[in-house]
Each structure stands twice: as structure tokens, then as C-alpha cells.
PDB file of C-alpha atoms in Angstrom:
ATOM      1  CA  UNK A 116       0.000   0.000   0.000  1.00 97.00           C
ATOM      2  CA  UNK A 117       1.136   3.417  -0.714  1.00 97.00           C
ATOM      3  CA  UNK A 118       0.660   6.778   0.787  1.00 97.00           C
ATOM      4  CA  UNK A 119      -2.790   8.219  -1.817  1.00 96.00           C
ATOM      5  CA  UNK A 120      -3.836   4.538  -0.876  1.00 98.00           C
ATOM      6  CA  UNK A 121      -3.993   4.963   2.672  1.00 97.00           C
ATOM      7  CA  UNK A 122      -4.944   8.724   2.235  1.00 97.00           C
ATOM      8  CA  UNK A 123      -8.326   7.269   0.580  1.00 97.00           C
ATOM      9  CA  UNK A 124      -8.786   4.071   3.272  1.00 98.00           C
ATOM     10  CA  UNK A 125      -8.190   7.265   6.043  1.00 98.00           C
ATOM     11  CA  UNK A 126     -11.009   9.506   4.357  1.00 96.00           C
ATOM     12  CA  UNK A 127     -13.794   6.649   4.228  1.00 94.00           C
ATOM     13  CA  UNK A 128     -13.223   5.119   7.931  1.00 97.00           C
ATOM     14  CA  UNK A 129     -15.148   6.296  11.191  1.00 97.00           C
ATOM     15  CA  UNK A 130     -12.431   4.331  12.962  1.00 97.00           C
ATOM     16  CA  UNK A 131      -8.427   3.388  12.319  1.00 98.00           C
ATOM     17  CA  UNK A 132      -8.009  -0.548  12.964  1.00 98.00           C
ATOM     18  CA  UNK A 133      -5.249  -2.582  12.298  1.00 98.00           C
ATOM     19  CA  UNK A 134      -4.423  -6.349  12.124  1.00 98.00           C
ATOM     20  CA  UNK A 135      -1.294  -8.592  12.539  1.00 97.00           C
ATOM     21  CA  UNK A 136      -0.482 -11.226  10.306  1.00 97.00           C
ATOM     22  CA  UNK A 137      -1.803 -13.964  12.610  1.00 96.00           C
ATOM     23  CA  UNK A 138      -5.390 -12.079  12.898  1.00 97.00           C
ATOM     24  CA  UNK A 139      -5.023 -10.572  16.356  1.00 97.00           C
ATOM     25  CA  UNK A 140      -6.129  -6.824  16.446  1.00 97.00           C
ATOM     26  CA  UNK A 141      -4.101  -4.059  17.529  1.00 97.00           C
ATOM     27  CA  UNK A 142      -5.427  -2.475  21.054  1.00 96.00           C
ATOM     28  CA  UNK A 143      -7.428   0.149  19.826  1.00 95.00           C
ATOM     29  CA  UNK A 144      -5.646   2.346  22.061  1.00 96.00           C
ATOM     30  CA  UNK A 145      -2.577   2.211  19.639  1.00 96.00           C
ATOM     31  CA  UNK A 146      -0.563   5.621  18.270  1.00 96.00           C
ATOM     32  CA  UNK A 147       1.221   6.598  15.555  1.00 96.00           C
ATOM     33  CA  UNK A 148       5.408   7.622  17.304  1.00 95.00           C
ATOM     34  CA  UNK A 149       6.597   8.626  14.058  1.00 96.00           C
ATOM     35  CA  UNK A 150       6.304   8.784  10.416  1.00 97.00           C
ATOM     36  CA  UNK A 151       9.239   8.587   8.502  1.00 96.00           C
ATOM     37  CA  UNK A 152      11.574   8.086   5.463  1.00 97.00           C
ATOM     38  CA  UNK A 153      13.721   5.257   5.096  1.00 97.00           C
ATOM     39  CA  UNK A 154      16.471   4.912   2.794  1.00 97.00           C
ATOM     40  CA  UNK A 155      18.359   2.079   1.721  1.00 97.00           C
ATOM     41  CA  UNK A 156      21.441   2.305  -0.139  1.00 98.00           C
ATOM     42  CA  UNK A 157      22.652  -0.893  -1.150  1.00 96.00           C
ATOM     43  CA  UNK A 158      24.879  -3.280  -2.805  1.00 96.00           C
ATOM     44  CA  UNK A 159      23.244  -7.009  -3.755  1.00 93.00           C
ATOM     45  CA  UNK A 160      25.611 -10.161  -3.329  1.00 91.00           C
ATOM     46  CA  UNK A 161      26.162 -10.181  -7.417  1.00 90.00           C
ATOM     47  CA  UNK A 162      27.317  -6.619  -6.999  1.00 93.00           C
ATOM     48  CA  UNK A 163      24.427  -5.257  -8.300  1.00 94.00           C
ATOM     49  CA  UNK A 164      24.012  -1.358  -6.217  1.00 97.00           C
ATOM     50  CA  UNK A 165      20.388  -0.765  -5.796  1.00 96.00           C
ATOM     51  CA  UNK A 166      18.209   1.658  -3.261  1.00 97.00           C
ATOM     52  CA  UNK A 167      15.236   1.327  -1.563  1.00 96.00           C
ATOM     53  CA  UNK A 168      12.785   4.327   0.151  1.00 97.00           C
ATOM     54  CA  UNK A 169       9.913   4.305   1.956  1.00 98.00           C
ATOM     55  CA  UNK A 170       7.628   5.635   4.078  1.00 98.00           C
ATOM     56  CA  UNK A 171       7.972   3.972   7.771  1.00 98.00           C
ATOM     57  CA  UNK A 172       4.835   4.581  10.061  1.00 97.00           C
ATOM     58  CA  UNK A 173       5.934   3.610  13.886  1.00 98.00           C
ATOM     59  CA  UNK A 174       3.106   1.807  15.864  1.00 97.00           C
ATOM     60  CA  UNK A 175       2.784   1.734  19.205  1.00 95.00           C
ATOM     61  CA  UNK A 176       0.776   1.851  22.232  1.00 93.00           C
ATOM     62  CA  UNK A 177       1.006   2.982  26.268  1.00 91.00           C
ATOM     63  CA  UNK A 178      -1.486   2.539  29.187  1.00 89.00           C
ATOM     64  CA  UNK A 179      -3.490   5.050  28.194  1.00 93.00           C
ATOM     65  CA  UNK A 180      -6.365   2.945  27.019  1.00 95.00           C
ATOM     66  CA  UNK A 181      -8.968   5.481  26.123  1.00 95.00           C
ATOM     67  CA  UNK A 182      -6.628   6.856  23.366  1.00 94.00           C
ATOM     68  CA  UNK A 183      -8.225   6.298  19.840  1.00 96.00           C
ATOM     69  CA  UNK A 184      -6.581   7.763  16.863  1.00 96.00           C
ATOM     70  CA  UNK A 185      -9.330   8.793  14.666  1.00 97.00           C
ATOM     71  CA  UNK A 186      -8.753   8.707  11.102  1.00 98.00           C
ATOM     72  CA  UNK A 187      -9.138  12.681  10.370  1.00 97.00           C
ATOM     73  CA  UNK A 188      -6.450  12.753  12.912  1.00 97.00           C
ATOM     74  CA  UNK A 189      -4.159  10.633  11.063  1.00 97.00           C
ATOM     75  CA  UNK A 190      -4.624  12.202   7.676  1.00 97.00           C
ATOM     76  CA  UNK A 191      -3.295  15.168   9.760  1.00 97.00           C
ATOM     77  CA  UNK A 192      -0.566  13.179  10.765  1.00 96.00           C
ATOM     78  CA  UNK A 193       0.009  12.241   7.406  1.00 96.00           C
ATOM     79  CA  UNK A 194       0.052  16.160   5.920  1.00 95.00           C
ATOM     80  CA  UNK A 195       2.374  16.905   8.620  1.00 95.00           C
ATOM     81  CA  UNK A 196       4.494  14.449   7.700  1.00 96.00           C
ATOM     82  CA  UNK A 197       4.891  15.683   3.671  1.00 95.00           C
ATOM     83  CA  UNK A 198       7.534  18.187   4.652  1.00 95.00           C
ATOM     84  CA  UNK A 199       9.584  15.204   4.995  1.00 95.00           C
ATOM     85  CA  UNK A 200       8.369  12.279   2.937  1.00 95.00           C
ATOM     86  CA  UNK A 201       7.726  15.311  -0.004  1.00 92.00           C
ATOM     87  CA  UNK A 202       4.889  14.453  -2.156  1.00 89.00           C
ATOM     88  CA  UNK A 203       6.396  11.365  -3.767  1.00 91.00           C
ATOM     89  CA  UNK A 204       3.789   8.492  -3.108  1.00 96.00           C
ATOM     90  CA  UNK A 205       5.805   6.129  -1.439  1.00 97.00           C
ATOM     91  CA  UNK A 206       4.830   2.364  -0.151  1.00 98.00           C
ATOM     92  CA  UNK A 207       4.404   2.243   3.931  1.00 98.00           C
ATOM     93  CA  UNK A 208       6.536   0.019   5.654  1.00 98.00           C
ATOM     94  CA  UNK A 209       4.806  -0.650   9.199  1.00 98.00           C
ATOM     95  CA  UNK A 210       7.121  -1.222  12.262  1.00 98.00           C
ATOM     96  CA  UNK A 211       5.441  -2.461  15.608  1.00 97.00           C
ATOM     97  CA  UNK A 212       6.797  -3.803  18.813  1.00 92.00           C
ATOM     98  CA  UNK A 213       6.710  -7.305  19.681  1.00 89.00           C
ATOM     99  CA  UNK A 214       9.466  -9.678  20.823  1.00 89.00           C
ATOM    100  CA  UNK A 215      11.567  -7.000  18.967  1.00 93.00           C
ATOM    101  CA  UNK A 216      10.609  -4.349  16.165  1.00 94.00           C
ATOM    102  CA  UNK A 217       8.689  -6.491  13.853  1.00 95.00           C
ATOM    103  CA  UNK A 218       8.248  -4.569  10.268  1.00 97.00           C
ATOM    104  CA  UNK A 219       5.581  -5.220   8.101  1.00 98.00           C
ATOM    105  CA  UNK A 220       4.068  -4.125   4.827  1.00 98.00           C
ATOM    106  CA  UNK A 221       0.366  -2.969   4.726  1.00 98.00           C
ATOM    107  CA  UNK A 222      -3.137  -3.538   3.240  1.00 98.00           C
ATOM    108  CA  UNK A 223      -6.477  -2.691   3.692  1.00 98.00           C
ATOM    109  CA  UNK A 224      -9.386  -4.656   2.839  1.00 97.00           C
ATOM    110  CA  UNK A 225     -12.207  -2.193   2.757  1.00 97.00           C
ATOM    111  CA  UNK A 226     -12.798  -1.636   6.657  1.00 97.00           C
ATOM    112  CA  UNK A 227      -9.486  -2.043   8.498  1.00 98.00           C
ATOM    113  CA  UNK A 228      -5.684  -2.006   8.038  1.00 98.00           C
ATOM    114  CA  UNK A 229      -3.806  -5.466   7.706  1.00 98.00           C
ATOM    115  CA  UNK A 230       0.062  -5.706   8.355  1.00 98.00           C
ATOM    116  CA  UNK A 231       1.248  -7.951   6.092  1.00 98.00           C
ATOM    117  CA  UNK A 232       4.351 -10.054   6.757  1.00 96.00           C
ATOM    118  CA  UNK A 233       7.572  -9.232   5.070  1.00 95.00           C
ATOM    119  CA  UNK A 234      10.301 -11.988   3.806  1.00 92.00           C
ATOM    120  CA  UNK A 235      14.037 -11.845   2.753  1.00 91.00           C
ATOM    121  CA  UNK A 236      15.104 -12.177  -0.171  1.00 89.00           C
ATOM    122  CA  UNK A 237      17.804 -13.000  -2.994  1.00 89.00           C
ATOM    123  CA  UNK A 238      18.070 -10.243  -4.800  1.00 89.00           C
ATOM    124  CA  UNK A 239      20.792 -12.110  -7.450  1.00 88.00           C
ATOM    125  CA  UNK A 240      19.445 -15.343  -7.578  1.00 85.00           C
ATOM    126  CA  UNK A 241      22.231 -15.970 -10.889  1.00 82.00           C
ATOM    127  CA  UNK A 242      24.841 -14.457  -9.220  1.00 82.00           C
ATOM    128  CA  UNK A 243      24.698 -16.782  -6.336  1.00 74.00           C
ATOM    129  CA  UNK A 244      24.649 -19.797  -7.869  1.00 75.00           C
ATOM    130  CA  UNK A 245      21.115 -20.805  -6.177  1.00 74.00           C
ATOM    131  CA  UNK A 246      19.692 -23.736  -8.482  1.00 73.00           C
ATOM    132  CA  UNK A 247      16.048 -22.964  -8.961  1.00 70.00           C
ATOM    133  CA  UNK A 248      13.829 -25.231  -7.236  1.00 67.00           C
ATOM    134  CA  UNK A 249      12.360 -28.160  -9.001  1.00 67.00           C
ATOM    135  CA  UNK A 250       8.420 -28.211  -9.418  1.00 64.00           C
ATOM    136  CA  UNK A 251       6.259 -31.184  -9.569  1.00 62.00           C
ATOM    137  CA  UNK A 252       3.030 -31.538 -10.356  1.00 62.00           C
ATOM    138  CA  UNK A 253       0.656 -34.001  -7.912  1.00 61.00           C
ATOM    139  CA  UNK A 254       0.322 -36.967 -10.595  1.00 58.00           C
ATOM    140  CA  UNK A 255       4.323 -36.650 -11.324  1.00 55.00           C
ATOM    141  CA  UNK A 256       4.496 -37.061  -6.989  1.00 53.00           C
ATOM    142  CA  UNK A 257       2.222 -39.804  -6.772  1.00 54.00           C
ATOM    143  CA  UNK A 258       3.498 -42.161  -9.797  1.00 55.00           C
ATOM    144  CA  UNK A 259       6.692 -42.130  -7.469  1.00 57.00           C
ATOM    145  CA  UNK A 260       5.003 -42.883  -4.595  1.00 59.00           C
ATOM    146  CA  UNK A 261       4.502 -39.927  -2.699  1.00 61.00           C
ATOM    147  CA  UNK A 262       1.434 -39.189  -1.216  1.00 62.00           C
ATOM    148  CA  UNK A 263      -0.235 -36.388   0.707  1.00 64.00           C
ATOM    149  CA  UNK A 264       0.588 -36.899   4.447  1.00 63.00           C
ATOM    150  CA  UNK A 265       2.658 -39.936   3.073  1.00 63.00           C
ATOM    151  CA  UNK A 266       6.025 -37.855   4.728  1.00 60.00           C
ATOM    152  CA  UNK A 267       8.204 -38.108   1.329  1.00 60.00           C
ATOM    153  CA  UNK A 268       7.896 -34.690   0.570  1.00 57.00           C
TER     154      UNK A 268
END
């Protein structure tokens, strides 16, 4: 999701939820620490020099459990915050405390905000000599003798 995305989900909502990746809500008592740009400058393993920016939105939330940040409040947040993400519309990176800082992309799907789980990646796949990995389909698996739950594959 990008910045005119979330401006639009923001404009249509009486109330600013979010979700985790599992399904568990956010307390509804949550704010919004900081809204930032992040920069990565970078050089892949096959040398390759690539960079990276987005806009980070900090999550976070105290004792104060009657907080709610209402959405008008958040598109103020969000004009606040032009002076230093400019006007570019940038995806959102979502960071939010767990264990440690856990960082997230974002969605929406029509009535609250879902944090969407982020993965590593190769980046030069041919560089690294990574073989790709083979596919099968299920009749190939089965004429040699795997089966589901059978514990071959």
C-alpha cells in the first residue's frame, strides 16, 4: 500500500483498525510515534548497487487505554508528515513492537488495516549460484510414490 492509498482508506473510515499477520487486532488504544523516510542504499551479493525508500509509520501503544486515533487525525498526521516524505507516493513500511521491532508491509481490505508479513530475499538469484527449485506436479508425486501426508515430501 502506498501513501494516496492509505490517504483514501483514512477519508472513508469512522475508525483506524489494524491487524497482525496472525489475525489478532491491535489495542485500539494504539498511536502513531513517528512517520518517517527510510532509505536504503545498497549493494546485492552479485554486486548489483540498488536503493530502496519508503515511508515507515511507527506503531505503538502505552497505558493510556482510552486513546483512539481517529482517522481525520491521522490524515493530519500524514500532511504533517509531507515536509519530509515530499509528495512522492511512497509504499508504507509498518514497524510495531513485539518480541523486537517487527516490520511489516500494509493492506487494507475495505474496513481495516492489515500488516502484512515481510520476507528476505535473494536479490541475485544468478549471481549466487542458487539452483532454482524443481516443481512437480501431484500426478508426477504420486506415480513415485509420494502421497499427501505420506512424509516423502
Amino acid at each position: 500500500m502506498n501513501i494516496s492509498e492509505m490517504k483514501a482508506a483514512l477519508a472513508g473510515l469512522s475508525a483506524v483498525r489494524f491487524r497482525l499477520p496472525d489475525g489478532t487486532a491491535l489495542p485500539a488504544h494504539f498511536h502513531v510515534t513517528e512517520v518517517g523516510l527510510v532509505s536504503k542504499h545498497f549493494v546485492d551479493c552479485g554486486g548489483v548497487e540498488r536503493r530502496e525508500t519508503a515511508a515507515n509509520f511507527q506503531l505503538w501503544e502505552a497505558g493510556d487505554y482510552d486513546h483512539r486515533l481517529a482517522p481525520q487525525k491521522f490524515l493530519s498526521i500524514l500532511k504533517l508528515s509531507e515536509k519530509i516524505l515530499g509528495r512522492e507516493d511512497l509504499d508504507i513500511e509498518v514497524e510495531y513492537q513485539q518480541a523486537t521491532i517487527g516490520k511489516f508491509g500494509l493492506a487494507f481490505d475495505g474496513t481495516e488495516f492489515q500488516l502484512t508479513a515481510k520476507q528476505t530475499a535473494c536479490l541475485a538469484q544468478d549471481a549466487c549460484g542458487i539452483p532454482a527449485a524443481p516443481s512437480f506436479a501431484l500426478p508426477q508425486l504420486q506415480m513415485a510414490g509420494c502421497t499427501p501426508g505420506g512424509g516423502c515430501c
